[in-house]
PDB file of C-alpha atoms in Angstrom:
ATOM      1  CA  UNK H  25       0.000   0.000   0.000  1.00 56.00           C
ATOM      2  CA  UNK H  26       1.401   3.407  -0.907  1.00 83.00           C
ATOM      3  CA  UNK H  27       1.291   6.419   1.358  1.00 93.00           C
ATOM      4  CA  UNK H  28      -1.288   9.158   0.869  1.00 96.00           C
ATOM      5  CA  UNK H  29      -0.211  12.802   0.880  1.00 97.00           C
ATOM      6  CA  UNK H  30      -2.792  15.438   1.796  1.00 98.00           C
ATOM      7  CA  UNK H  31      -2.848  19.225   1.998  1.00 98.00           C
ATOM      8  CA  UNK H  32      -5.693  20.995   3.780  1.00 97.00           C
ATOM      9  CA  UNK H  33      -6.367  24.715   3.946  1.00 98.00           C
ATOM     10  CA  UNK H  34      -8.272  26.309   6.813  1.00 97.00           C
ATOM     11  CA  UNK H  35      -9.184  29.963   6.201  1.00 98.00           C
ATOM     12  CA  UNK H  36      -9.794  31.903   9.417  1.00 97.00           C
ATOM     13  CA  UNK H  37     -11.296  35.370   9.831  1.00 97.00           C
ATOM     14  CA  UNK H  38      -8.615  37.915  10.870  1.00 96.00           C
ATOM     15  CA  UNK H  39     -10.228  38.591  14.241  1.00 97.00           C
ATOM     16  CA  UNK H  40     -10.135  34.862  15.133  1.00 97.00           C
ATOM     17  CA  UNK H  41      -6.620  33.917  13.998  1.00 96.00           C
ATOM     18  CA  UNK H  42      -4.997  34.098  17.430  1.00 96.00           C
ATOM     19  CA  UNK H  43      -7.856  32.213  19.091  1.00 95.00           C
ATOM     20  CA  UNK H  44      -7.599  29.372  16.548  1.00 96.00           C
ATOM     21  CA  UNK H  45      -3.886  28.739  17.031  1.00 95.00           C
ATOM     22  CA  UNK H  46      -4.464  26.716  20.218  1.00 95.00           C
ATOM     23  CA  UNK H  47      -7.184  24.404  18.875  1.00 95.00           C
ATOM     24  CA  UNK H  48      -5.265  23.829  15.634  1.00 96.00           C
ATOM     25  CA  UNK H  49      -2.065  23.012  17.521  1.00 96.00           C
ATOM     26  CA  UNK H  50      -4.032  20.602  19.735  1.00 96.00           C
ATOM     27  CA  UNK H  51      -5.432  18.969  16.607  1.00 97.00           C
ATOM     28  CA  UNK H  52      -1.929  18.569  15.172  1.00 97.00           C
ATOM     29  CA  UNK H  53      -0.518  17.085  18.384  1.00 98.00           C
ATOM     30  CA  UNK H  54      -3.359  14.566  18.740  1.00 98.00           C
ATOM     31  CA  UNK H  55      -3.223  13.642  15.046  1.00 98.00           C
ATOM     32  CA  UNK H  56       0.498  12.868  15.193  1.00 98.00           C
ATOM     33  CA  UNK H  57      -0.299  10.160  17.766  1.00 97.00           C
ATOM     34  CA  UNK H  58      -2.836   8.426  15.507  1.00 97.00           C
ATOM     35  CA  UNK H  59      -2.112   5.028  14.072  1.00 96.00           C
ATOM     36  CA  UNK H  60      -1.646   5.535  10.344  1.00 97.00           C
ATOM     37  CA  UNK H  61      -0.301   9.080  10.618  1.00 98.00           C
ATOM     38  CA  UNK H  62       3.187   9.258   9.131  1.00 98.00           C
ATOM     39  CA  UNK H  63       3.506  13.072   9.367  1.00 98.00           C
ATOM     40  CA  UNK H  64       1.218  16.001  10.158  1.00 98.00           C
ATOM     41  CA  UNK H  65       2.579  19.539  10.045  1.00 98.00           C
ATOM     42  CA  UNK H  66       0.672  22.769  10.641  1.00 98.00           C
ATOM     43  CA  UNK H  67       1.600  26.060   8.962  1.00 98.00           C
ATOM     44  CA  UNK H  68       0.178  29.508   8.420  1.00 97.00           C
ATOM     45  CA  UNK H  69       0.447  30.856   4.898  1.00 97.00           C
ATOM     46  CA  UNK H  70       2.951  33.693   4.543  1.00 97.00           C
ATOM     47  CA  UNK H  71       1.174  34.739   1.337  1.00 97.00           C
ATOM     48  CA  UNK H  72      -2.311  34.723   2.886  1.00 96.00           C
ATOM     49  CA  UNK H  73      -2.132  35.361   6.654  1.00 95.00           C
ATOM     50  CA  UNK H  74      -4.962  33.673   8.502  1.00 96.00           C
ATOM     51  CA  UNK H  75      -4.976  30.690   6.171  1.00 98.00           C
ATOM     52  CA  UNK H  76      -3.691  27.675   8.059  1.00 98.00           C
ATOM     53  CA  UNK H  77      -2.336  24.766   6.051  1.00 98.00           C
ATOM     54  CA  UNK H  78      -1.779  21.179   7.090  1.00 98.00           C
ATOM     55  CA  UNK H  79       0.691  19.028   5.191  1.00 98.00           C
ATOM     56  CA  UNK H  80      -0.085  15.423   5.964  1.00 98.00           C
ATOM     57  CA  UNK H  81       1.187  11.967   5.143  1.00 98.00           C
ATOM     58  CA  UNK H  82      -0.908   8.886   5.887  1.00 98.00           C
ATOM     59  CA  UNK H  83      -0.356   5.165   5.462  1.00 97.00           C
ATOM     60  CA  UNK H  84      -3.384   5.160   3.144  1.00 95.00           C
ATOM     61  CA  UNK H  85      -6.968   6.281   2.563  1.00 94.00           C
ATOM     62  CA  UNK H  86      -8.280   4.134   5.426  1.00 95.00           C
ATOM     63  CA  UNK H  87      -6.058   6.006   7.884  1.00 96.00           C
ATOM     64  CA  UNK H  88      -7.269   9.371   6.579  1.00 96.00           C
ATOM     65  CA  UNK H  89     -10.892   8.223   6.771  1.00 95.00           C
ATOM     66  CA  UNK H  90     -10.380   7.115  10.391  1.00 96.00           C
ATOM     67  CA  UNK H  91      -8.729  10.452  11.198  1.00 97.00           C
ATOM     68  CA  UNK H  92     -11.735  12.389   9.947  1.00 95.00           C
ATOM     69  CA  UNK H  93     -13.936  10.514  12.465  1.00 97.00           C
ATOM     70  CA  UNK H  94     -11.782  11.206  15.547  1.00 97.00           C
ATOM     71  CA  UNK H  95     -12.934  13.297  18.507  1.00 96.00           C
ATOM     72  CA  UNK H  96     -10.062  15.760  18.016  1.00 95.00           C
ATOM     73  CA  UNK H  97     -11.164  16.532  14.447  1.00 95.00           C
ATOM     74  CA  UNK H  98     -14.715  17.083  15.699  1.00 94.00           C
ATOM     75  CA  UNK H  99     -13.368  19.321  18.487  1.00 93.00           C
ATOM     76  CA  UNK H 100     -11.357  21.413  16.009  1.00 92.00           C
ATOM     77  CA  UNK H 101     -14.401  21.946  13.787  1.00 90.00           C
ATOM     78  CA  UNK H 102     -16.489  22.831  16.851  1.00 91.00           C
ATOM     79  CA  UNK H 103     -13.836  25.313  18.035  1.00 89.00           C
ATOM     80  CA  UNK H 104     -13.775  26.904  14.598  1.00 91.00           C
ATOM     81  CA  UNK H 105     -17.486  27.686  14.726  1.00 89.00           C
ATOM     82  CA  UNK H 106     -17.953  31.133  13.166  1.00 93.00           C
ATOM     83  CA  UNK H 107     -14.185  31.706  12.945  1.00 96.00           C
ATOM     84  CA  UNK H 108     -13.891  30.228   9.467  1.00 96.00           C
ATOM     85  CA  UNK H 109     -13.602  32.665   6.586  1.00 96.00           C
ATOM     86  CA  UNK H 110     -14.600  30.009   4.065  1.00 95.00           C
ATOM     87  CA  UNK H 111     -14.668  26.275   3.513  1.00 94.00           C
ATOM     88  CA  UNK H 112     -11.978  23.955   4.828  1.00 94.00           C
ATOM     89  CA  UNK H 113     -10.486  22.364   1.705  1.00 96.00           C
ATOM     90  CA  UNK H 114      -8.942  18.911   1.978  1.00 96.00           C
ATOM     91  CA  UNK H 115      -6.791  17.880  -0.985  1.00 96.00           C
ATOM     92  CA  UNK H 116      -5.613  14.244  -1.215  1.00 96.00           C
ATOM     93  CA  UNK H 117      -2.754  14.358  -3.702  1.00 95.00           C
ATOM     94  CA  UNK H 118      -1.805  12.067  -6.535  1.00 91.00           C
ATOM     95  CA  UNK H 119       1.685  12.124  -8.014  1.00 88.00           C
ATOM     96  CA  UNK H 120       2.162  13.598 -11.450  1.00 90.00           C
ATOM     97  CA  UNK H 121       4.290  11.268 -13.521  1.00 84.00           C
ATOM     98  CA  UNK H 122       6.190  12.433 -16.495  1.00 69.00           C
TER      99      UNK H 122
END
């Protein structure tokens, strides 16, 4: 089974950026302890402040699916509430050969 790479973007309203740092860091810490998580890094875009980006590597789709059902993912979405400036976009990636 090949690993699955994922990038997710989380746009946060400017007035909520500081408040979201804690919940997003908690999400990252809990996710790194999940079975099937190879790597999970959290960033904030330098080009678009307030847009948080996760760069993730999973053992496969099943591991990502299990992650999306965890209590810490639910808690992060609950903490976001009205803080989101748009949709969270999750991008599983496929390699480009050539």
